Short mmCIF file of C-alpha atoms and ligand atoms in Angstrom, two decimals:
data_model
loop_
_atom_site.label_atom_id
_atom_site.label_comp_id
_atom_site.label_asym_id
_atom_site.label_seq_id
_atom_site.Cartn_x
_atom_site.Cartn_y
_atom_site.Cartn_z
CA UNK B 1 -4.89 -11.55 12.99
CA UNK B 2 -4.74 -9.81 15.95
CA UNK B 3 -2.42 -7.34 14.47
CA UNK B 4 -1.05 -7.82 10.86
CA UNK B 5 1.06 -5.25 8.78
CA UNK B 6 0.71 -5.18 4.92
CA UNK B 7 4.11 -4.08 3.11
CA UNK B 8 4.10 -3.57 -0.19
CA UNK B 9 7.20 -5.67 -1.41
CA UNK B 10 8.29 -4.11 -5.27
CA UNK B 11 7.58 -0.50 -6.10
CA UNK B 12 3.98 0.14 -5.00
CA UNK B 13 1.35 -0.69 -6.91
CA UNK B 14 1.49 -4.42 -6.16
CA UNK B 15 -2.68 -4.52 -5.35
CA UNK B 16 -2.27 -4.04 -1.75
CA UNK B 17 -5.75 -2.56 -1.61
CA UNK B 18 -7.35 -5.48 -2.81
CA UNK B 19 -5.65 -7.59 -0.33
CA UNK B 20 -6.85 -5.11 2.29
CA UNK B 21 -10.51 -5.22 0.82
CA UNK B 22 -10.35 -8.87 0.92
CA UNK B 23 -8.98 -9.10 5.00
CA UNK B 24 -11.37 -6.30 5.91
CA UNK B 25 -14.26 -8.18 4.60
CA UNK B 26 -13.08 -11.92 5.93
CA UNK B 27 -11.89 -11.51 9.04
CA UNK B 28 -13.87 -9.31 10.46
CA UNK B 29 -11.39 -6.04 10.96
CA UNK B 30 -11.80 -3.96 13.68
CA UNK B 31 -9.44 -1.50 13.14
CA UNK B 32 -7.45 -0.37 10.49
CA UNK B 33 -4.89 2.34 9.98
CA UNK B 34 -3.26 3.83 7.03
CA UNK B 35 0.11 5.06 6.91
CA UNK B 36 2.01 7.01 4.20
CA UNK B 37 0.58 9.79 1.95
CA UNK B 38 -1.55 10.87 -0.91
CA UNK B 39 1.30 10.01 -3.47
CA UNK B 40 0.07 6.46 -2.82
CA UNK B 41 -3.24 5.13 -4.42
CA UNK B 42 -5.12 2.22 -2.87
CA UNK B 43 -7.33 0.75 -5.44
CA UNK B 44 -10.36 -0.82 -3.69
CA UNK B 45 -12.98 -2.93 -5.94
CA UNK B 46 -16.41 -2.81 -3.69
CA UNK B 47 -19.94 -3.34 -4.74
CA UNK B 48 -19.04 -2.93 -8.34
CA UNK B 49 -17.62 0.48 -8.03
CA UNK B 50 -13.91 1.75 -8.05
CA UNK B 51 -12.28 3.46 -5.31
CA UNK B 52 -8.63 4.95 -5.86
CA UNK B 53 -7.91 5.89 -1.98
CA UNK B 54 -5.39 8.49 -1.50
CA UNK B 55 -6.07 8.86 2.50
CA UNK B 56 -8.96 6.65 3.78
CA UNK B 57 -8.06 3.12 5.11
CA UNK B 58 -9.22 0.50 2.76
CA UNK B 59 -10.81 -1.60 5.81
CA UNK B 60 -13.53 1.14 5.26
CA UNK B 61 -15.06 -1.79 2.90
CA UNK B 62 -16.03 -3.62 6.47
CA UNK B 63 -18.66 -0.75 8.13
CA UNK B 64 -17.79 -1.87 11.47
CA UNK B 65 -14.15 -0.99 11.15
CA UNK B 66 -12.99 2.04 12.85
CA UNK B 67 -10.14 3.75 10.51
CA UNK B 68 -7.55 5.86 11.54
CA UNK B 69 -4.75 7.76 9.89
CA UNK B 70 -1.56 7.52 12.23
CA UNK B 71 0.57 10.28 12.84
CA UNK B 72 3.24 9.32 10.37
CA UNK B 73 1.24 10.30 8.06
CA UNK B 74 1.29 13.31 5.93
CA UNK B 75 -1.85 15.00 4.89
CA UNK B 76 -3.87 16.73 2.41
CA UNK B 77 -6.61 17.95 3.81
CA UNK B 78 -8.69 18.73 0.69
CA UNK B 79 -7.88 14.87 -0.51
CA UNK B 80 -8.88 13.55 3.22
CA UNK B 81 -12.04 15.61 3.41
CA UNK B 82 -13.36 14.34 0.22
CA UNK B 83 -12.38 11.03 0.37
CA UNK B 84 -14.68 10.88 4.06
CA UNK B 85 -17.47 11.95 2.00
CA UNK B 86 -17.03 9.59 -0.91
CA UNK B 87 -17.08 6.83 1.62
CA UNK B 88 -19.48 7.89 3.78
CA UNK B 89 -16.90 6.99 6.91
CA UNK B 90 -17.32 10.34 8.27
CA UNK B 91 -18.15 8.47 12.24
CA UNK B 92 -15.63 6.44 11.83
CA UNK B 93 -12.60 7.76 11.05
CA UNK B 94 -10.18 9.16 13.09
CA UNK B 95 -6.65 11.04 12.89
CA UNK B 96 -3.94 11.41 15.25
CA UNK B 97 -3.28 15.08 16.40
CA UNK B 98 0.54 14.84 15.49
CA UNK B 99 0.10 13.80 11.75
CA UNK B 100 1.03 16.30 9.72
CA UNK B 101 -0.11 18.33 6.95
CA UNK B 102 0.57 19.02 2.72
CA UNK B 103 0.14 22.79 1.94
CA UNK B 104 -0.38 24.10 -1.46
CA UNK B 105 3.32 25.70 -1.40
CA UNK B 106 4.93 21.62 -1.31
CA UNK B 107 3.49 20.50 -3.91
CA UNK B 108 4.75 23.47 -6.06
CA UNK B 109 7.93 22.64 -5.08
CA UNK B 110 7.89 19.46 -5.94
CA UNK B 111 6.80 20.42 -9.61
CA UNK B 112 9.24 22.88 -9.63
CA UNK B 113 12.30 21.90 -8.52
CA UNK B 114 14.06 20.05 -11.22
CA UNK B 115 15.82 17.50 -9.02
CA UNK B 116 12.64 16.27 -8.06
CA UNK B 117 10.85 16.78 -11.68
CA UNK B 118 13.73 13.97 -12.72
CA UNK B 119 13.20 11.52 -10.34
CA UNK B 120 9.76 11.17 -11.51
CA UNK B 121 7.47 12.55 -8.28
CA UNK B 122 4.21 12.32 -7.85
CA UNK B 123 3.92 15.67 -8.06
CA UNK B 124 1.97 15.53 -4.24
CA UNK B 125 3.99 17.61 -2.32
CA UNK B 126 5.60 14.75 0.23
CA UNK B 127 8.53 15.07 0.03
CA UNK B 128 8.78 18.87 0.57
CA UNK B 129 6.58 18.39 3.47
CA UNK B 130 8.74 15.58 5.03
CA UNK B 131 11.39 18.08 4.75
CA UNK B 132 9.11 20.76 6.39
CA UNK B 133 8.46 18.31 8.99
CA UNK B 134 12.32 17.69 9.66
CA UNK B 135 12.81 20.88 10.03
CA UNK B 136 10.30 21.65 12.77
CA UNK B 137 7.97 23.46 11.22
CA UNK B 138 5.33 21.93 10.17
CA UNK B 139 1.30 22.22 10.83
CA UNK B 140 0.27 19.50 12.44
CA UNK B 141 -3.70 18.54 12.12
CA UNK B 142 -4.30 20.05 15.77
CA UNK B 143 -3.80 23.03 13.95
CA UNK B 144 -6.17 22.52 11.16
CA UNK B 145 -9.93 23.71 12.38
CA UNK B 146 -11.54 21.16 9.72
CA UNK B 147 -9.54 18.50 11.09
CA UNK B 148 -10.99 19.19 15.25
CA UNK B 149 -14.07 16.71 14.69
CA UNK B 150 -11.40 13.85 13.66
CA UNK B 151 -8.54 14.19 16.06
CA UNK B 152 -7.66 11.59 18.26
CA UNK B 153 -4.46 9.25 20.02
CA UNK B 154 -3.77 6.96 17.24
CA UNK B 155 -0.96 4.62 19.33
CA UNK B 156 -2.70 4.90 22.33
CA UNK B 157 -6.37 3.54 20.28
CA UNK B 158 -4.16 1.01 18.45
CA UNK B 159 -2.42 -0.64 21.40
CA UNK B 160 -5.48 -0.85 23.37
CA UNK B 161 -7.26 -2.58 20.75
CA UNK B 162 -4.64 -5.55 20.20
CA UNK B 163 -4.70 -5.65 23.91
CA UNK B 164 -7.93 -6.43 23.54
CA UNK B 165 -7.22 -8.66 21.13
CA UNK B 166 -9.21 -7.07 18.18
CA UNK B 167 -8.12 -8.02 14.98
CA UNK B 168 -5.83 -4.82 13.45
CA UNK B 169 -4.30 -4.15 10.08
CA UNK B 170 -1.50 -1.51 9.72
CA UNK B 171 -1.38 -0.85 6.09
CA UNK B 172 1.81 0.43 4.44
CA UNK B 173 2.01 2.63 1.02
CA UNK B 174 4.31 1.53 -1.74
CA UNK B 175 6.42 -0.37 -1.51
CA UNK B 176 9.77 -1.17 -0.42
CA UNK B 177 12.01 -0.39 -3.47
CA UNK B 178 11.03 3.01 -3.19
CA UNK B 179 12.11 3.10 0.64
CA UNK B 180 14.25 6.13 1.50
CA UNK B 181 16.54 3.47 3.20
CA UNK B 182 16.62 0.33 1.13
CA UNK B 183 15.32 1.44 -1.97
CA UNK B 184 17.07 2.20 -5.19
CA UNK B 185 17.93 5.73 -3.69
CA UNK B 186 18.02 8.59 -5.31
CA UNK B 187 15.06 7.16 -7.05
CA UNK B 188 12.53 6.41 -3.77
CA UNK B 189 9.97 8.24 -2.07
CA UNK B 190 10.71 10.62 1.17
CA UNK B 191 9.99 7.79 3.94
CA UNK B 192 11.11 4.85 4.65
CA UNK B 193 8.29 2.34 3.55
CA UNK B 194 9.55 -0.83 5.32
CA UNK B 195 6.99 -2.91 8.01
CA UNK B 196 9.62 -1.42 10.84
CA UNK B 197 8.67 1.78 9.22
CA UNK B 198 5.16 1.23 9.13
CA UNK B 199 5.03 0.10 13.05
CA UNK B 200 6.92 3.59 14.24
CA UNK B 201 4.60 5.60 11.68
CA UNK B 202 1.66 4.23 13.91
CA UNK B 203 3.12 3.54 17.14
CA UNK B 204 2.89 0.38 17.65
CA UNK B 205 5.98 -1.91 19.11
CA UNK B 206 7.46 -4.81 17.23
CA UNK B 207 6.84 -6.96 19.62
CA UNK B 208 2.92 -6.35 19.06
CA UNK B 209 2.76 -7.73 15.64
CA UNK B 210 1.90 -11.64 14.95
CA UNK B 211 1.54 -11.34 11.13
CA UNK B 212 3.90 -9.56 8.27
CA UNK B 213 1.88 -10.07 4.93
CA UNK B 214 4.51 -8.77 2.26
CA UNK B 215 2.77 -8.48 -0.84
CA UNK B 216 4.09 -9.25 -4.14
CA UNK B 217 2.23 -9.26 -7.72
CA UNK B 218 3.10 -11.54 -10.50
CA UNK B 219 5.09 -9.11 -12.82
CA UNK B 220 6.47 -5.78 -11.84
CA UNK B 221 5.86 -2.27 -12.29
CA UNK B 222 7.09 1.12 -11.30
CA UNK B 223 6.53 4.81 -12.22
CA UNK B 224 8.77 7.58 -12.53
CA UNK B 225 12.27 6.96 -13.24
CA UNK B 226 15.21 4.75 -11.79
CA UNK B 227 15.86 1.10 -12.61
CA UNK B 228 14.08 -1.83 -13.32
CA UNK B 229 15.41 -5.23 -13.97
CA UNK B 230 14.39 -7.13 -16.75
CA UNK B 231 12.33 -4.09 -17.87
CA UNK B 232 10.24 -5.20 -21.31
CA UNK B 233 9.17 -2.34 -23.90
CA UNK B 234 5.37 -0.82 -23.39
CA UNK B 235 4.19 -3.20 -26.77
CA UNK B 236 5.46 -6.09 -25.31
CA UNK B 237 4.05 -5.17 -21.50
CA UNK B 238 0.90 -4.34 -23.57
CA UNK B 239 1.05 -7.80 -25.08
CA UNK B 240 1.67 -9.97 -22.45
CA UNK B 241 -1.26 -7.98 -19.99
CA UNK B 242 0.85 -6.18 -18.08
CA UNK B 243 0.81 -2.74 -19.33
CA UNK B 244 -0.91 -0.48 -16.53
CA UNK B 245 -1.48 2.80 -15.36
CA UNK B 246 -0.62 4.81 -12.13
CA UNK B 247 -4.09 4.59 -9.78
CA UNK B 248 -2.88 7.89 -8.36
CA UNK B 249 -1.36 10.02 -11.42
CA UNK B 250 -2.66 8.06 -14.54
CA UNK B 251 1.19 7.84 -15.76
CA UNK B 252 2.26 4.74 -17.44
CA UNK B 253 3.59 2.13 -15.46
CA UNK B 254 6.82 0.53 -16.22
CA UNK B 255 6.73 -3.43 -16.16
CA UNK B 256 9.56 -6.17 -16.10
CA UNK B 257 8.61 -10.11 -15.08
CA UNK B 258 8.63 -11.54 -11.67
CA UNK B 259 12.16 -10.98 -9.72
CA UNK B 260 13.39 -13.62 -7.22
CA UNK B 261 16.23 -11.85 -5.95
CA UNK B 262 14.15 -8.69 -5.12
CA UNK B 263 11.62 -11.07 -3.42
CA UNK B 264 13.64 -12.75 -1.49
CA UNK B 265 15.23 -9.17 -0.27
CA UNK B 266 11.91 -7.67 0.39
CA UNK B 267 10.61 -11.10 2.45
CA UNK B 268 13.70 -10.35 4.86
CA UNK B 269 13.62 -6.68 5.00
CA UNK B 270 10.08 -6.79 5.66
CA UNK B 271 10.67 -10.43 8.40
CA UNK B 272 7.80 -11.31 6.20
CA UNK B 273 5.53 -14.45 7.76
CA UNK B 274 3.21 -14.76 4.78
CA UNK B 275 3.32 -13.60 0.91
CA UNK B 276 0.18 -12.39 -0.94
CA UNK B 277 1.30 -13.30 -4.16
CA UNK B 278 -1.86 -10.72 -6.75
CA UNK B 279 -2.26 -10.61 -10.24
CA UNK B 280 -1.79 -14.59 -10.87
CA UNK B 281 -4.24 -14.09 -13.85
CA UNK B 282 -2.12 -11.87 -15.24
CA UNK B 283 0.48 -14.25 -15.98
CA UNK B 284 -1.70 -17.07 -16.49
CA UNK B 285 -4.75 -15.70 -18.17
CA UNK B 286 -6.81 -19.40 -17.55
CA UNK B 287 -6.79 -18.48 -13.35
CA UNK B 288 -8.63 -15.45 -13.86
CA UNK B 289 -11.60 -15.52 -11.04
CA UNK B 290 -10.38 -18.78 -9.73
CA UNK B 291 -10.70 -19.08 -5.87
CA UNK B 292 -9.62 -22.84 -5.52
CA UNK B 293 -5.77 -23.59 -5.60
CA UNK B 294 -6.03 -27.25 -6.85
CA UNK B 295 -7.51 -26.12 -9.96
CA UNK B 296 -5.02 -23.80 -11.20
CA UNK B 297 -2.94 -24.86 -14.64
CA UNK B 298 0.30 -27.19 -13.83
CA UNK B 299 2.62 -23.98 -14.34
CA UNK B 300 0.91 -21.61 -12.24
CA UNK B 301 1.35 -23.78 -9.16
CA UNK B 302 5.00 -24.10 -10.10
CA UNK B 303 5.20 -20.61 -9.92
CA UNK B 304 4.05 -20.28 -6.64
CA UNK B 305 5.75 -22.99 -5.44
CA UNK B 306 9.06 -21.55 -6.66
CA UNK B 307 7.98 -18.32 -4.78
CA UNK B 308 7.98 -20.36 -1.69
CA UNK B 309 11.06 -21.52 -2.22
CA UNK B 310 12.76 -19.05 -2.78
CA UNK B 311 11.87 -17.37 -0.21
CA UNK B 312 11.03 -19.36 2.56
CA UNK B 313 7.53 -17.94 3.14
CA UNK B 314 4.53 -19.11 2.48
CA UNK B 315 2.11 -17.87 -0.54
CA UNK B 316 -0.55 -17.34 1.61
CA UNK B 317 -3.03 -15.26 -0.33
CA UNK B 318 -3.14 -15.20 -4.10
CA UNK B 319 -4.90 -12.87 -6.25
CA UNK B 320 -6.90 -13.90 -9.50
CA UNK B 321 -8.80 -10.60 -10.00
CA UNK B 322 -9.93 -7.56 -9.57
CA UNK B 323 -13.00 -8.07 -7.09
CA UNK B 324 -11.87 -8.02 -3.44
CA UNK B 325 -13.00 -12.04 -3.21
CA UNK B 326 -11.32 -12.94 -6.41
CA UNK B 327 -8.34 -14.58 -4.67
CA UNK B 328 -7.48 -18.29 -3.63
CA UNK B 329 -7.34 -18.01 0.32
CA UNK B 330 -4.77 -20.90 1.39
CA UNK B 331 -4.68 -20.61 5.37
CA UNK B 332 -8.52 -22.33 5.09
P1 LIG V 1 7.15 10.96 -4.41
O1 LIG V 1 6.87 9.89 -3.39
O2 LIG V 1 5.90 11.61 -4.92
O3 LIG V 1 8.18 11.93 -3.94
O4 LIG V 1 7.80 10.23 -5.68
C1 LIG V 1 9.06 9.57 -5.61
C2 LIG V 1 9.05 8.29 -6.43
O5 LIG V 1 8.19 7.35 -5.80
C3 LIG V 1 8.50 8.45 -7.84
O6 LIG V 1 9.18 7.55 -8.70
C4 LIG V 1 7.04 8.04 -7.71
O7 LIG V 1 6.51 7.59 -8.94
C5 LIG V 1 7.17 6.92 -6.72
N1 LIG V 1 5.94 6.69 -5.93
C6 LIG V 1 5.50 7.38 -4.87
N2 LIG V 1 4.36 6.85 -4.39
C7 LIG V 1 4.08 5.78 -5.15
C8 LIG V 1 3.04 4.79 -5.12
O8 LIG V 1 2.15 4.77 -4.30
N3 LIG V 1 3.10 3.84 -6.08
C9 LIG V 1 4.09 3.78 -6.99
N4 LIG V 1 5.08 4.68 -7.05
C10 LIG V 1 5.08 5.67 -6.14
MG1 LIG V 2 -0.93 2.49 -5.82
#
């Protein structure tokens, strides 16, 4: 590593969790901390069960890894206190003072108001409590009694451990086509969900980060409303194996094929140095499970080599399945 940032590259959903899993249990990670909110679902494949994180770092598949939420973030407590428990992380998890906190009354609003009914929300309450937030008014965990065993300096434990030289992942939500600033605005979430982004939600500088792993997934989905290039019909997503459902809000996901263009847009938004390209089986139903490169089908290399070229990044990672160590790892 020593520090790496994951950024999701289409419109969330493109199995950054997995890639997480997979890092976290390879490296080793030392420490790994989760930006974003509970409107973004992490799902995490480990010792044959299934974990849709809303809050908890997926590095918490590695037991040495200390986790921390930074103080970008925005948080439900319930969701966080439940999620500790579910993981059994509860000694190793730890949230910056300053990150700030989802009432009851935001996500109401966010049902309610019909501006934010039509662009599809999650229905979580982040957006309102961005706004909150803006406005300077906002609870803050230090002001949450559950929250006093957890608190801590997320920048200042971050920076000292890539000093250190400990190996660090800062891992982004969504994905950015749904990023406040480059995303297909009005139709994005409430933050901007770029790797920049992800460095000031933590507090670490740019100059601190050796690796940008943008990930990509074969085919593309999003949910809620806005466009989609190429977008097929549900029967036809449901044909080909791409038809899926939202991790976070069971909603159906939208699906269109692989898109070059927006690719090549997020690699250079992003400064991407590596691609984790998931859900190769997907495409090509024959790779399913495979974690050797040379034996993939003829047309599933091309593929990935065409994502190369396109975008001038190497496919470094690519995903064949569900299991965190389904994946062809190409940097051994
Ligand atoms: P909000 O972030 O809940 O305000 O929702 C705004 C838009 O972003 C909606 O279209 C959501 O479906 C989408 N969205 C938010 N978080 C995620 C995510 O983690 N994955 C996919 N879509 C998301
Ligand atoms: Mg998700």
């Amino acid at each position: 590593m020593p520090c790496t940032v994951i950024a999701g590259g289409f419109w969330g959903d493109e199995g950054k969790g997995k890639i997480i899993s997979y890092l976290a249990l390879k490296e080793p990670l030392d420490l790994c901390v989760r930006t974003g909110s509970v409107n973004a679902a992490h799902t995490i494949w480990y010792q044959g069960k299934r974990y849709a994180l809303h809050m908890v770092p997926g590095g918490f598949v590695n037991e040495k890894c200390r986790l921390l939420i930074a103080p970008g973030c925005n948080v439900d407590v319930r969701s966080f206190l439940e999620e500790v428990e579910l993981t059994g992380v509860r000694d190793r998890i730890g949230m910056d003072i300053q990150a700030s906190i989802i009432e009851a009354k935001h996500s109401e609003q966010d049902k309610a108001v019909k501006h934010l009914k039509d662009l599809g929300t999650t229905g979580r309450g982040v957006g309102p409590a961005v706004e909150e937030r803006a406005r300077r008014t906002a609870r803050l965990a230090r002001d949450v009694l559950e929250l006093k065993p957890y608190l801590t300096d997320v920048s200042a434990e971050t920076n000292e451990a890539i000093d250190a030289r400990r190996n660090v992942l800062l891992e982004g939500t969504q994905g950015l086509l749904l990023s406040l600033y480059h995303g297909t605005y009005p139709y994005v979430t409430s933050r901007d969900t770029s790797a920049s982004a992800i460095c000031s939600e933590v507090g670490v500088g740019p100059t601190k980060v050796k690796n940008v792993l943008v990930v990509l997934k074969s085919f593309i989905t999003r949910v809620g409303a806005g466009p989609l290039p190429g977008e097929i019909p549900k029967e036809e997503a449901q044909k080909r194996g791409w038809f899926e459902t939202a991790a976070g809000t069971g909603r159906d996901r939208r699906a269109a094929p692989f898109n070059f263009e927006l690719a090549r847009k997020a690699v250079m938004v992003n400064g991407a140095t590596q691609i984790a390209l998931t859900k190769l089986d997907c495409v090509y139903p024959v790779c399913q499970g495979a974690r050797t490169f040379d034996n993939l089908p003829t047309e599933a290399k091309e593929f990935v080599s065409e994502v190369e070229q396109q975008t001038r990044v190497s496919v470094a990672l690519v995903g064949t399945g569900p299991d965190a160590l389904d994946l062809i790892d190409r940097r051994i």
